[in-house]
JSON list of C-alpha atoms in Angstrom, two decimals:
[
{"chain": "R", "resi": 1, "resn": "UNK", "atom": "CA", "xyz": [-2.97, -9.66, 26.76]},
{"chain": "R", "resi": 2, "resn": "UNK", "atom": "CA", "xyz": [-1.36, -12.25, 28.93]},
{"chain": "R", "resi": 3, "resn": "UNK", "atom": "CA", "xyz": [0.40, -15.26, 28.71]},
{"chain": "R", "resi": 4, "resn": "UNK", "atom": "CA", "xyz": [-0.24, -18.23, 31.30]},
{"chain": "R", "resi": 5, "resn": "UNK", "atom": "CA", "xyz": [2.15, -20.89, 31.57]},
{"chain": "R", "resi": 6, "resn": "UNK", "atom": "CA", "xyz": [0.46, -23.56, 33.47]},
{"chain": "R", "resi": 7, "resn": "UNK", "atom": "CA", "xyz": [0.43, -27.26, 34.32]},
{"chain": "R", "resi": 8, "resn": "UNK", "atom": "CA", "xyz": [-2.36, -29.54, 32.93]},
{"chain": "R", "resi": 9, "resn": "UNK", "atom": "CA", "xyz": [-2.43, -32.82, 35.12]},
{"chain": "R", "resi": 10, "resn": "UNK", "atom": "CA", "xyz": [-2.80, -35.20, 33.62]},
{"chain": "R", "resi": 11, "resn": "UNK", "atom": "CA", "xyz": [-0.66, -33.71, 30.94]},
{"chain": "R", "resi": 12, "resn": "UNK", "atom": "CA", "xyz": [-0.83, -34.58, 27.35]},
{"chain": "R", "resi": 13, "resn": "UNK", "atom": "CA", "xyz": [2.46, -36.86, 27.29]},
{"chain": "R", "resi": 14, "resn": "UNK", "atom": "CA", "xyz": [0.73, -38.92, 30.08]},
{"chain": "R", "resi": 15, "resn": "UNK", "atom": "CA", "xyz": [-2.67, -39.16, 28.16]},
{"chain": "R", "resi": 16, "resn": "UNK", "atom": "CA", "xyz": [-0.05, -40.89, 25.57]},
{"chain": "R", "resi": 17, "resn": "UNK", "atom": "CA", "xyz": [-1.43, -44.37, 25.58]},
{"chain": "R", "resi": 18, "resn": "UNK", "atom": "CA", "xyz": [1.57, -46.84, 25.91]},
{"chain": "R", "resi": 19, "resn": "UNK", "atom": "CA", "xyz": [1.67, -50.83, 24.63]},
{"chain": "R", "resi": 20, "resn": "UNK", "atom": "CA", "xyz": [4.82, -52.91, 24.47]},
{"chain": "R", "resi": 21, "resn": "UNK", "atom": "CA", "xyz": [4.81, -56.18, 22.11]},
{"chain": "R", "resi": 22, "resn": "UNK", "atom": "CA", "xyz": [2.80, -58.04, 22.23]},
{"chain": "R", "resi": 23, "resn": "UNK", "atom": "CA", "xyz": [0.07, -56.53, 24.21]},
{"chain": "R", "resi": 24, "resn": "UNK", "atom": "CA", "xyz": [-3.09, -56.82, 22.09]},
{"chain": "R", "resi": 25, "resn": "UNK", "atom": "CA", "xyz": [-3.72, -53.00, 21.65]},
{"chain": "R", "resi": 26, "resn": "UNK", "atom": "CA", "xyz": [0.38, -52.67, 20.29]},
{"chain": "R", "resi": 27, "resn": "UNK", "atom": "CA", "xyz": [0.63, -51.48, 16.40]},
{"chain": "R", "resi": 28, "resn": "UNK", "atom": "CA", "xyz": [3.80, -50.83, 14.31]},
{"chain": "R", "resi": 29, "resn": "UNK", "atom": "CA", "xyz": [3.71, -48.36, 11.33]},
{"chain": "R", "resi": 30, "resn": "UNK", "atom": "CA", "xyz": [5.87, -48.63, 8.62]},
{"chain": "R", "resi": 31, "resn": "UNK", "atom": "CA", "xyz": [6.47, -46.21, 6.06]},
{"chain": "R", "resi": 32, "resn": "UNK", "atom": "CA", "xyz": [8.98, -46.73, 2.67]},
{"chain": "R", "resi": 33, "resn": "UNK", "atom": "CA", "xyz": [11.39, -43.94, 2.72]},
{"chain": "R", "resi": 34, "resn": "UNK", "atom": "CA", "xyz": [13.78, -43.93, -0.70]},
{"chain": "R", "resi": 35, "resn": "UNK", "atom": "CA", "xyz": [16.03, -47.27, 0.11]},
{"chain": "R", "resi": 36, "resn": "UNK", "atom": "CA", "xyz": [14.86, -47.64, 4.15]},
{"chain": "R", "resi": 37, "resn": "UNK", "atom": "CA", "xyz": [11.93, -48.62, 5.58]},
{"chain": "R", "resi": 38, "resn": "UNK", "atom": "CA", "xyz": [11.14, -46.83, 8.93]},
{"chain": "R", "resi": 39, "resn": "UNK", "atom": "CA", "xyz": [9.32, -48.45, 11.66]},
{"chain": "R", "resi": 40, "resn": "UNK", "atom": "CA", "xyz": [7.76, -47.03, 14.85]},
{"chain": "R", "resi": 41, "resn": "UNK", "atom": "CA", "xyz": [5.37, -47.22, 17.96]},
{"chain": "R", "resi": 42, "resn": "UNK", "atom": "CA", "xyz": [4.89, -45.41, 20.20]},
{"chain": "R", "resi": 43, "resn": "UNK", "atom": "CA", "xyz": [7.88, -46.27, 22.21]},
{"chain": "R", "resi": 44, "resn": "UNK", "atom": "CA", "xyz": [10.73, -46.75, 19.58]},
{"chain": "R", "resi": 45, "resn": "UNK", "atom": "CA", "xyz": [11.62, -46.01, 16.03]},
{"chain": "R", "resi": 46, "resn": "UNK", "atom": "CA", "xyz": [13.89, -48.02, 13.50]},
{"chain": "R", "resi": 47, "resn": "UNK", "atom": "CA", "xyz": [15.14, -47.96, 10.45]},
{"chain": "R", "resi": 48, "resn": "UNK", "atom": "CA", "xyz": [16.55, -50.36, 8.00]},
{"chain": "R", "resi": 49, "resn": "UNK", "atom": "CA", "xyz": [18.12, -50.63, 4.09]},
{"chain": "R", "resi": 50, "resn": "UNK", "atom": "CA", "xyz": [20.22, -48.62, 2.30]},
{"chain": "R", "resi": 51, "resn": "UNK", "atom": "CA", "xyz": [20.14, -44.99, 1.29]},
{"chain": "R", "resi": 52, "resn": "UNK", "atom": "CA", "xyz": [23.07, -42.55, -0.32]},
{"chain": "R", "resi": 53, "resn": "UNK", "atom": "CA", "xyz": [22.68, -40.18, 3.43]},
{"chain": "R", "resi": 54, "resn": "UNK", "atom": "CA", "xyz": [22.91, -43.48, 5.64]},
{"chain": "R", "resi": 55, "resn": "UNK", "atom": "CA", "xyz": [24.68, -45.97, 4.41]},
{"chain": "R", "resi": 56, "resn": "UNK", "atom": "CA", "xyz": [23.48, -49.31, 5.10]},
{"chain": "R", "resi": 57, "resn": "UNK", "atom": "CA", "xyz": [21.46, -50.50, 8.46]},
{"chain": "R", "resi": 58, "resn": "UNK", "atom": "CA", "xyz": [21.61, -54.21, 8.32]},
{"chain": "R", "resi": 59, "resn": "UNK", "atom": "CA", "xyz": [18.43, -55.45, 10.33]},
{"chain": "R", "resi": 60, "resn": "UNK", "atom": "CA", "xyz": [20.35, -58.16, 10.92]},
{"chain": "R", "resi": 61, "resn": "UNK", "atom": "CA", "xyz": [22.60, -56.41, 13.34]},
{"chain": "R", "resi": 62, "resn": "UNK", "atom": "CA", "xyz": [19.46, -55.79, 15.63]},
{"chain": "R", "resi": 63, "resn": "UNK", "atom": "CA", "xyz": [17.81, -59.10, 16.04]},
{"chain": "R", "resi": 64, "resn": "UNK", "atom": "CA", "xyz": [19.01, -59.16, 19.54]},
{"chain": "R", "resi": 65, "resn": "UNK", "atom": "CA", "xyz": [19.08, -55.57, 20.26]},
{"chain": "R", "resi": 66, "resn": "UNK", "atom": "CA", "xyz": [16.66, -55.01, 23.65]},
{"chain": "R", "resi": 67, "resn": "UNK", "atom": "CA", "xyz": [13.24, -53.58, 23.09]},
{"chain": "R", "resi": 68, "resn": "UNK", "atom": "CA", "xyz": [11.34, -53.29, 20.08]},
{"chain": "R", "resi": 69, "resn": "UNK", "atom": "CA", "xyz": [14.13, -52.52, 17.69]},
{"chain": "R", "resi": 70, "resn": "UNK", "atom": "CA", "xyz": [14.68, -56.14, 17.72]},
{"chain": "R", "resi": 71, "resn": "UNK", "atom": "CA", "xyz": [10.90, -56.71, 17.21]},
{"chain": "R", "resi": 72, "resn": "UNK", "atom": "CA", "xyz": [11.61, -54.12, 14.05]},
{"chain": "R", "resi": 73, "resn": "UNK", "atom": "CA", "xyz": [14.65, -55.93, 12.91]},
{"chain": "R", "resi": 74, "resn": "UNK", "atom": "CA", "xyz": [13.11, -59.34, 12.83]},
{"chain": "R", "resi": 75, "resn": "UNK", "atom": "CA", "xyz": [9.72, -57.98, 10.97]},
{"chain": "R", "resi": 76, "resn": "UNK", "atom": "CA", "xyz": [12.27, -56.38, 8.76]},
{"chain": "R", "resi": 77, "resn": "UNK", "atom": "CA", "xyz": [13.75, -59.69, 8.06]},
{"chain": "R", "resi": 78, "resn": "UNK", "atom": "CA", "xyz": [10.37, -61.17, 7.62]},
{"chain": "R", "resi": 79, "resn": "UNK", "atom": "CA", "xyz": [9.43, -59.00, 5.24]},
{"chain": "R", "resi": 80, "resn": "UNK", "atom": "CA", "xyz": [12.42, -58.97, 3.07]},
{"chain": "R", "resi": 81, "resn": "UNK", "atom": "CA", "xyz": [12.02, -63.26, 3.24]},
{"chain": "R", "resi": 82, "resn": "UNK", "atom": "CA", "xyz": [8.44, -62.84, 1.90]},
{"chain": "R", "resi": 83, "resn": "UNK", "atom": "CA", "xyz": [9.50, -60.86, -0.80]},
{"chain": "R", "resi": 84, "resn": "UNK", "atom": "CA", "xyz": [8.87, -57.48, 1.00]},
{"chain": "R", "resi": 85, "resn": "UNK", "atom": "CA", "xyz": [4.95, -56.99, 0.16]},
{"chain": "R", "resi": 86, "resn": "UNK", "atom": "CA", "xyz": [4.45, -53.59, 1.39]},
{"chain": "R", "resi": 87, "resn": "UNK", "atom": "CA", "xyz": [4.06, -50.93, -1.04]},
{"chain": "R", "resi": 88, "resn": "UNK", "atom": "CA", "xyz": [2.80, -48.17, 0.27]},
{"chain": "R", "resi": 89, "resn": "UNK", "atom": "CA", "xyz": [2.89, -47.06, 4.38]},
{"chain": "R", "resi": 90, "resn": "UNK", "atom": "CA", "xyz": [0.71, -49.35, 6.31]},
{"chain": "R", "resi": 91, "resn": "UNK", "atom": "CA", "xyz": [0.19, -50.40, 10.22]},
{"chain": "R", "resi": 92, "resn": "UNK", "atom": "CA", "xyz": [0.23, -53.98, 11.54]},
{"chain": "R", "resi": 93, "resn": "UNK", "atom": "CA", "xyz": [-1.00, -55.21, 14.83]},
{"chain": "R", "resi": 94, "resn": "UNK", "atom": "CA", "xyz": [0.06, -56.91, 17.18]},
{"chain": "R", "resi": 95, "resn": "UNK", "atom": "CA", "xyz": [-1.57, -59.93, 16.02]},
{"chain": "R", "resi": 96, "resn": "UNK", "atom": "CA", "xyz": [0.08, -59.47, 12.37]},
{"chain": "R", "resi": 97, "resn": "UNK", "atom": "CA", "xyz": [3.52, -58.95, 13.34]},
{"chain": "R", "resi": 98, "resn": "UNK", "atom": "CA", "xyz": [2.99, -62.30, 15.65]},
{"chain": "R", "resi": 99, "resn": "UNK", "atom": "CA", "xyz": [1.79, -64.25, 13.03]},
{"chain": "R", "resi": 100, "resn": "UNK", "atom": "CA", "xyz": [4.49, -62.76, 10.82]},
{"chain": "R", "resi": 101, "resn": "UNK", "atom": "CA", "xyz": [7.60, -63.58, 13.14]},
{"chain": "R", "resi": 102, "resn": "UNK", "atom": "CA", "xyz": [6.15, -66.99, 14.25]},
{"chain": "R", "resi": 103, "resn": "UNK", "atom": "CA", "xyz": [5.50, -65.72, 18.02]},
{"chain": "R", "resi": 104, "resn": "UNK", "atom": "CA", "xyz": [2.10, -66.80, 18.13]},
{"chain": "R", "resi": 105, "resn": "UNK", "atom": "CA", "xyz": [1.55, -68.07, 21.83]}
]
């Protein structure tokens, strides 16, 4: 039996289907992880709280961070000002997290 080690073109990391905020086909997931909540696209992952491993991530130290992270950090802040709704992991669009942050165009 043989073994092949070949090249697929397109490969599957190109197939990967990339949006940046706030193109209309973006989404963030966030997930509740102990004391931090975890965001990521498919570009970039954050985190933010407080857990016993990390220490605290103050989202407010990313607000002007380049990227998405700040994108994260301000939803973060959002969140926490509305009294954090989400219980369980969950995805918001683009649309959502503009509405959320006051971006709306």
């Amino acid at each position: 039996m043989g073994f092949w080690l070949g090249f697929q073109s397109p490969s599957p990391f190109e197939k990967i289907e990339h949006h940046n905020y706030p193109d209309e086909a973006w989404t963030v997931s966030i997930r509740k992880r102990g004391g931090m909540t975890v965001y990521s696209s498919t570009d970039a992952r954050a985190l933010f709280g407080e857990d016993s491993k990390r220490g605290v991530i103050d989202a407010n130290d990313y607000t002007d961070h380049p990227g998405e992270i700040s994108v994260f950090a301000r939803l973060h802040l959002a969140l926490i000002e509305l009294g954090d709704p989400l219980v369980s992991d969950q995805a918001l669009t683009s649309k959502q997290v503009q509405e959320l942050l006051g971006d709306n165009k």
